[in-house]
Coordinates of C-alpha atoms in Angstrom, one line a residue:
Chain A
X1 CA 89.3 -32.8 -84.7
X2 CA 90.8 -31.6 -81.3
X3 CA 88.5 -31.5 -78.3
X4 CA 88.1 -28.2 -76.6
X5 CA 86.8 -28.2 -73.1
X6 CA 85.1 -25.1 -72.5
X7 CA 86.3 -23.3 -69.5
X8 CA 83.9 -20.9 -67.6
X9 CA 85.2 -17.5 -68.2
X10 CA 84.0 -14.7 -66.0
X11 CA 83.4 -12.3 -69.1
X12 CA 83.0 -9.0 -68.1
X13 CA 83.5 -9.3 -64.3
X14 CA 85.1 -6.5 -63.0
X15 CA 88.1 -7.6 -60.7
X16 CA 88.4 -4.9 -58.1
X17 CA 86.8 -1.4 -58.3
X18 CA 89.3 0.1 -60.4
X19 CA 88.9 3.8 -61.8
X20 CA 87.0 3.7 -65.0
X21 CA 88.3 5.7 -67.8
X22 CA 87.0 5.4 -71.4
X23 CA 84.0 3.3 -70.4
X24 CA 82.0 3.2 -73.4
X25 CA 78.8 1.3 -74.0
X26 CA 79.8 -2.2 -74.2
X27 CA 83.4 -1.8 -73.3
X28 CA 84.0 -4.2 -70.3
X29 CA 86.9 -3.4 -67.9
X30 CA 89.4 -6.2 -67.4
X31 CA 87.1 -8.5 -69.1
X32 CA 86.9 -8.9 -73.0
X33 CA 84.1 -6.7 -74.4
X34 CA 82.7 -6.4 -77.8
X35 CA 84.9 -3.4 -78.4
X36 CA 88.0 -5.5 -77.8
X37 CA 89.8 -7.3 -80.4
X38 CA 92.6 -10.2 -79.9
X39 CA 95.2 -10.8 -82.2
X40 CA 97.3 -14.1 -81.6
X41 CA 100.6 -13.8 -83.6
X42 CA 103.3 -16.3 -84.2
X43 CA 106.5 -16.2 -86.4
X44 CA 104.9 -17.2 -89.5
X45 CA 106.6 -19.9 -91.8
X46 CA 106.9 -20.9 -95.5
X47 CA 105.5 -24.2 -94.6
X48 CA 101.7 -23.8 -95.0
X49 CA 100.9 -26.6 -92.8
X50 CA 102.7 -24.6 -89.9
X51 CA 100.7 -21.4 -90.5
X52 CA 97.5 -23.5 -90.6
X53 CA 98.3 -24.9 -87.0
X54 CA 98.2 -21.4 -85.8
X55 CA 95.0 -20.5 -87.3
X56 CA 93.6 -23.9 -86.0
X57 CA 94.8 -22.9 -82.8
X58 CA 93.0 -19.3 -82.8
X59 CA 89.8 -21.0 -83.9
X60 CA 90.2 -23.2 -80.8
X61 CA 90.9 -20.0 -78.6
X62 CA 87.7 -18.0 -79.8
X63 CA 85.7 -21.1 -79.4
X64 CA 87.0 -21.9 -76.0
X65 CA 86.9 -18.3 -74.8
X66 CA 83.8 -17.0 -76.6
X67 CA 85.6 -13.6 -77.2
X68 CA 83.7 -12.0 -79.9
X69 CA 86.8 -10.6 -82.1
X70 CA 89.8 -12.9 -82.3
X71 CA 92.0 -13.0 -85.6
X72 CA 95.1 -15.1 -86.1
X73 CA 98.3 -13.2 -87.7
X74 CA 101.8 -14.3 -88.8
X75 CA 104.7 -11.8 -87.9
X76 CA 106.3 -12.5 -91.5
X77 CA 106.7 -15.0 -94.3
X78 CA 102.8 -15.5 -94.4
X79 CA 99.5 -14.0 -94.4
X80 CA 97.4 -12.7 -92.7
X81 CA 100.0 -10.1 -91.2
X82 CA 99.7 -8.0 -87.9
X83 CA 98.4 -5.2 -90.4
X84 CA 95.8 -7.3 -91.9
X85 CA 94.4 -8.8 -88.6
X86 CA 94.7 -5.2 -86.8
X87 CA 92.4 -3.9 -89.5
X88 CA 89.9 -6.9 -89.4
X89 CA 89.5 -6.3 -85.7
X90 CA 88.6 -2.7 -86.3
X91 CA 86.1 -3.5 -89.0
X92 CA 84.5 -5.8 -86.5
X93 CA 84.1 -2.9 -83.9
X94 CA 87.2 -3.3 -81.7
X95 CA 88.3 0.1 -80.1
X96 CA 91.1 -1.8 -78.2
X97 CA 93.3 -4.4 -79.7
X98 CA 95.3 -6.8 -77.7
X99 CA 98.2 -8.6 -79.5
X100 CA 99.4 -11.9 -78.0
X101 CA 102.7 -13.3 -79.5
X102 CA 102.6 -17.0 -79.6
X103 CA 106.1 -17.1 -78.9
X104 CA 107.9 -19.5 -76.4
X105 CA 110.0 -17.1 -74.8
X106 CA 110.5 -13.1 -74.9
X107 CA 113.4 -12.4 -77.7
X108 CA 113.9 -10.0 -80.4
X109 CA 110.7 -10.5 -82.2
X110 CA 108.7 -9.7 -78.9
X111 CA 111.2 -7.0 -77.8
X112 CA 111.1 -5.1 -81.1
X113 CA 109.6 -6.5 -84.2
X114 CA 106.1 -7.0 -83.1
X115 CA 105.8 -3.6 -81.2
X116 CA 107.0 -1.9 -84.4
X117 CA 104.7 -3.8 -86.7
X118 CA 101.8 -3.4 -84.5
X119 CA 102.5 0.7 -84.2
X120 CA 102.6 0.8 -87.9
X121 CA 99.2 -1.3 -88.3
X122 CA 97.5 1.2 -85.8
X123 CA 98.7 4.3 -87.6
X124 CA 96.1 3.6 -90.1
X125 CA 93.5 4.5 -87.6
X126 CA 92.6 6.9 -85.1
X127 CA 91.1 6.5 -81.7
X128 CA 92.1 2.8 -81.3
X129 CA 94.3 1.7 -78.3
X130 CA 96.2 -1.5 -78.3
X131 CA 98.5 -3.3 -76.0
X132 CA 101.0 -6.4 -76.4
X133 CA 101.0 -9.0 -74.0
X134 CA 103.9 -11.1 -72.8
X135 CA 104.8 -14.3 -74.8
X136 CA 103.9 -17.6 -73.9
X137 CA 106.8 -18.7 -71.6
X138 CA 108.0 -18.6 -69.2
X139 CA 104.9 -19.8 -67.4
X140 CA 104.0 -22.4 -65.0
X141 CA 101.4 -24.1 -67.2
X142 CA 104.1 -24.8 -69.8
X143 CA 105.6 -27.1 -67.2
X144 CA 102.5 -29.0 -66.9
X145 CA 102.3 -29.4 -70.8
X146 CA 105.8 -30.8 -71.0
X147 CA 105.0 -33.0 -68.3
X148 CA 101.6 -34.2 -69.6
X149 CA 103.5 -35.0 -73.1
X150 CA 106.0 -37.1 -71.3
X151 CA 103.3 -39.0 -69.0
X152 CA 101.2 -39.5 -72.0
X153 CA 103.8 -41.0 -74.2
X154 CA 105.0 -43.1 -71.4
X155 CA 101.4 -44.3 -70.9
X156 CA 101.2 -45.2 -74.7
X157 CA 104.4 -47.1 -75.0
X158 CA 103.4 -49.1 -72.0
X159 CA 99.9 -49.9 -73.6
X160 CA 98.0 -47.8 -71.2
X161 CA 96.9 -44.9 -73.5
X162 CA 96.3 -44.4 -77.1
X163 CA 98.7 -42.3 -79.1
X164 CA 98.0 -38.3 -78.5
X165 CA 96.3 -36.4 -81.1
X166 CA 99.6 -35.1 -82.3
X167 CA 101.2 -38.6 -82.7
X168 CA 98.0 -40.3 -83.9
X169 CA 98.7 -42.1 -87.1
X170 CA 102.5 -41.3 -87.2
X171 CA 103.6 -44.5 -85.6
X172 CA 106.3 -42.3 -83.9
X173 CA 105.4 -42.7 -80.3
X174 CA 107.2 -46.0 -79.6
X175 CA 110.2 -47.1 -77.5
X176 CA 113.5 -47.5 -79.7
X177 CA 116.4 -49.2 -78.5
X178 CA 119.9 -48.3 -78.9
X179 CA 122.4 -50.8 -80.9
Chain B
X1 CA 112.8 -15.8 -59.1
X2 CA 110.0 -17.5 -60.9
X3 CA 107.7 -18.9 -58.4
X4 CA 107.2 -22.7 -59.0
X5 CA 104.1 -24.3 -57.5
X6 CA 105.0 -27.8 -56.6
X7 CA 102.2 -30.3 -57.9
X8 CA 101.6 -33.6 -56.4
X9 CA 103.0 -36.3 -58.9
X10 CA 102.0 -39.9 -58.3
X11 CA 105.4 -40.9 -59.3
X12 CA 105.9 -44.6 -59.9
X13 CA 102.0 -45.2 -59.5
X14 CA 101.1 -48.0 -62.1
X15 CA 98.2 -46.9 -64.1
X16 CA 96.5 -50.1 -65.1
X17 CA 97.8 -53.7 -64.9
X18 CA 99.9 -53.6 -68.3
X19 CA 102.0 -56.2 -69.3
X20 CA 105.5 -55.7 -67.9
X21 CA 108.4 -56.0 -69.9
X22 CA 112.1 -55.1 -69.1
X23 CA 110.9 -54.5 -65.4
X24 CA 114.2 -54.1 -63.8
X25 CA 115.1 -53.1 -60.1
X26 CA 114.1 -49.5 -59.9
X27 CA 112.4 -49.3 -63.3
X28 CA 109.0 -47.8 -62.7
X29 CA 106.1 -48.4 -65.2
X30 CA 104.3 -45.3 -66.6
X31 CA 105.9 -43.2 -64.0
X32 CA 109.4 -41.8 -64.0
X33 CA 111.9 -44.0 -62.2
X34 CA 115.5 -43.5 -61.1
X35 CA 116.5 -45.4 -64.5
X36 CA 114.6 -42.8 -66.4
X37 CA 116.3 -39.6 -68.2
X38 CA 114.4 -36.6 -69.4
X39 CA 115.6 -34.4 -72.2
X40 CA 113.9 -31.3 -72.9
X41 CA 115.1 -29.8 -76.1
X42 CA 114.5 -26.5 -77.9
X43 CA 115.7 -25.3 -81.3
X44 CA 118.9 -23.6 -79.8
X45 CA 119.7 -19.9 -80.6
X46 CA 122.9 -17.8 -81.3
X47 CA 121.7 -15.6 -78.5
X48 CA 123.0 -16.7 -75.2
X49 CA 119.8 -15.2 -73.3
X50 CA 117.4 -17.6 -75.3
X51 CA 119.4 -20.7 -74.5
X52 CA 119.6 -19.7 -70.8
X53 CA 115.7 -19.3 -70.7
X54 CA 115.4 -22.9 -71.8
X55 CA 117.8 -24.2 -69.4
X56 CA 116.0 -21.8 -66.4
X57 CA 112.7 -23.6 -67.7
X58 CA 114.3 -27.1 -67.4
X59 CA 115.6 -26.4 -63.9
X60 CA 112.0 -25.2 -62.7
X61 CA 110.8 -28.3 -64.3
X62 CA 113.2 -30.6 -62.4
X63 CA 112.2 -28.7 -59.2
X64 CA 108.4 -28.9 -59.9
X65 CA 108.3 -32.7 -60.7
X66 CA 111.1 -34.0 -58.6
X67 CA 112.2 -36.4 -61.5
X68 CA 115.7 -37.4 -60.7
X69 CA 117.5 -37.2 -64.1
X70 CA 116.4 -34.0 -66.2
X71 CA 118.8 -32.2 -68.7
X72 CA 118.4 -29.5 -71.1
X73 CA 119.4 -29.7 -74.8
X74 CA 119.6 -27.5 -77.8
X75 CA 118.8 -28.9 -81.3
X76 CA 121.5 -26.9 -83.0
X77 CA 123.3 -23.6 -82.6
X78 CA 124.3 -24.0 -79.0
X79 CA 125.2 -26.5 -76.4
X80 CA 124.4 -28.8 -74.6
X81 CA 123.6 -30.8 -77.6
X82 CA 121.1 -33.7 -77.7
X83 CA 124.3 -35.9 -77.8
X84 CA 125.6 -34.2 -74.7
X85 CA 122.5 -34.6 -72.7
X86 CA 121.9 -38.1 -73.8
X87 CA 125.3 -39.1 -72.4
X88 CA 124.6 -37.1 -69.2
X89 CA 121.3 -38.8 -68.8
X90 CA 123.4 -42.4 -69.2
X91 CA 126.1 -41.4 -67.1
X92 CA 123.6 -40.5 -64.2
X93 CA 122.1 -44.2 -64.6
X94 CA 119.3 -43.6 -67.1
X95 CA 118.3 -47.0 -68.9
X96 CA 115.2 -45.2 -70.6
X97 CA 115.7 -41.6 -72.1
X98 CA 112.5 -39.8 -73.0
X99 CA 113.2 -36.7 -75.2
X100 CA 110.5 -33.9 -75.2
X101 CA 110.9 -31.4 -77.9
X102 CA 110.1 -27.8 -76.6
X103 CA 108.6 -26.7 -79.9
X104 CA 105.3 -25.0 -80.3
X105 CA 104.0 -27.3 -83.2
X106 CA 105.1 -30.4 -84.9
X107 CA 107.3 -29.4 -88.0
X108 CA 110.1 -30.5 -89.7
X109 CA 112.5 -30.7 -86.6
X110 CA 110.0 -32.7 -84.9
X111 CA 109.3 -35.0 -87.6
X112 CA 113.0 -35.5 -88.7
X113 CA 115.7 -33.5 -87.1
X114 CA 115.2 -34.6 -83.6
X115 CA 114.5 -38.2 -84.2
X116 CA 117.8 -38.6 -86.3
X117 CA 120.0 -36.7 -83.9
X118 CA 118.6 -38.7 -81.0
X119 CA 119.5 -41.9 -82.7
X120 CA 122.6 -40.7 -83.6
X121 CA 123.2 -40.1 -79.9
X122 CA 122.0 -43.4 -78.7
X123 CA 124.2 -45.1 -80.9
X124 CA 127.1 -44.5 -78.5
X125 CA 125.2 -46.9 -75.9
X126 CA 123.8 -50.4 -75.6
X127 CA 120.9 -51.3 -73.7
X128 CA 119.4 -48.1 -73.6
X129 CA 115.8 -47.3 -74.7
X130 CA 114.5 -43.7 -75.8
X131 CA 111.2 -42.4 -77.0
X132 CA 110.4 -38.9 -78.5
X133 CA 107.4 -37.0 -77.1
X134 CA 105.0 -35.0 -79.2
X135 CA 105.9 -31.1 -79.1
X136 CA 104.0 -28.8 -76.8
X137 CA 101.2 -28.0 -79.1
X138 CA 98.5 -28.1 -79.9
X139 CA 97.6 -28.6 -76.2
X140 CA 94.4 -27.2 -74.3
X141 CA 96.7 -25.9 -71.8
X142 CA 98.3 -23.5 -74.2
X143 CA 94.8 -22.1 -74.8
X144 CA 94.8 -21.2 -71.0
X145 CA 98.5 -19.8 -71.3
X146 CA 97.4 -17.3 -74.0
X147 CA 94.3 -16.5 -72.0
X148 CA 96.2 -16.0 -68.8
X149 CA 98.6 -13.6 -70.5
X150 CA 95.7 -11.5 -72.0
X151 CA 93.8 -11.3 -68.9
X152 CA 96.9 -10.4 -66.9
X153 CA 98.2 -7.7 -69.1
X154 CA 94.6 -6.1 -69.3
X155 CA 94.4 -6.1 -65.5
X156 CA 97.8 -4.6 -65.3
X157 CA 96.9 -1.7 -67.7
X158 CA 93.7 -1.4 -65.6
X159 CA 95.6 -1.0 -62.6
X160 CA 94.5 -4.3 -61.0
X161 CA 97.6 -6.3 -61.1
X162 CA 101.3 -5.7 -61.4
X163 CA 103.2 -6.3 -64.5
X164 CA 103.7 -10.1 -65.0
X165 CA 107.1 -11.4 -64.4
X166 CA 108.1 -11.4 -68.1
X167 CA 107.2 -7.7 -68.6
X168 CA 108.4 -6.6 -65.1
X169 CA 110.8 -3.7 -65.3
X170 CA 110.4 -3.2 -69.0
X171 CA 107.5 -0.9 -68.9
X172 CA 106.1 -2.6 -72.1
X173 CA 102.7 -3.5 -70.7
X174 CA 100.7 -0.5 -71.2
X175 CA 98.1 1.0 -73.4
X176 CA 99.2 2.5 -76.7
X177 CA 96.9 4.9 -78.7
X178 CA 96.8 5.1 -82.4
X179 CA 97.3 8.5 -84.1

């Protein structure tokens, strides 16, 4: 399966002395504490395979970060929904829920759909706060991902590297010639 | 505008002594040379704004990497198409075209649509080789992008950081409270 390098996360390390509010037992400022739930939500697809890829990604994220409460969600077309994930977070003790849209760029879903679905989910509970992060892009690291894909595939077709994990076994990563 | 940190790219550095084939003047093994064209292709949207975001991202990529021939493309619904971008690459001297799908995960578009659109585009030319890289995910760096979004937004709502560039001016990045 996909190798996940652990990265050292300063969980709970307070950035700058910021005014505390709502500091409760176990809640850690700016870090992720035991009362924080993370939801990573993609668009959702009729193809089960696509949905499973997001759910696998979320497992990797939980493993890599060590955050206590992390749930996948699909905005539409598949379960778990945002509502399902929100309630799972609260059941596990979350008092603050961070919804992270797994979308390439800000668009209608980020601007409108996900906020309203999350507000709807939150209505079922009281005393829970939530916020919605920016989507993936634009972000400098996405530039590195694209470059890494290009470099790796070129290395492979030149015989210097194996296929990457995505291409492995598909025989797709090769040089084609025009007529 | 979006700050792009330059990264040092060993352009043209040969990885391991691999058998050369088709080494022509200026073609650099495993690195990106003057006869290599890069196409970064997304799904394409009816929303002009989304298409412009990919095109802006491709500008940042060209600036950050310094690759000589880099073109954006949209798989459908918008121009430039893969065919447009492929011919622009050849016009600029590309003998090898690397198509990098800007998609979150491998799906139908990666497996079928983009390969056939690229083969179609290549038919117009002779003596040009091309390859299609893996999509963005799954990739370890995407885990870091998600985590960076979460950490940044939490820092912002705690007063420790400005809004990120995506949220700037939208007033979206704040803590909402359930009923």
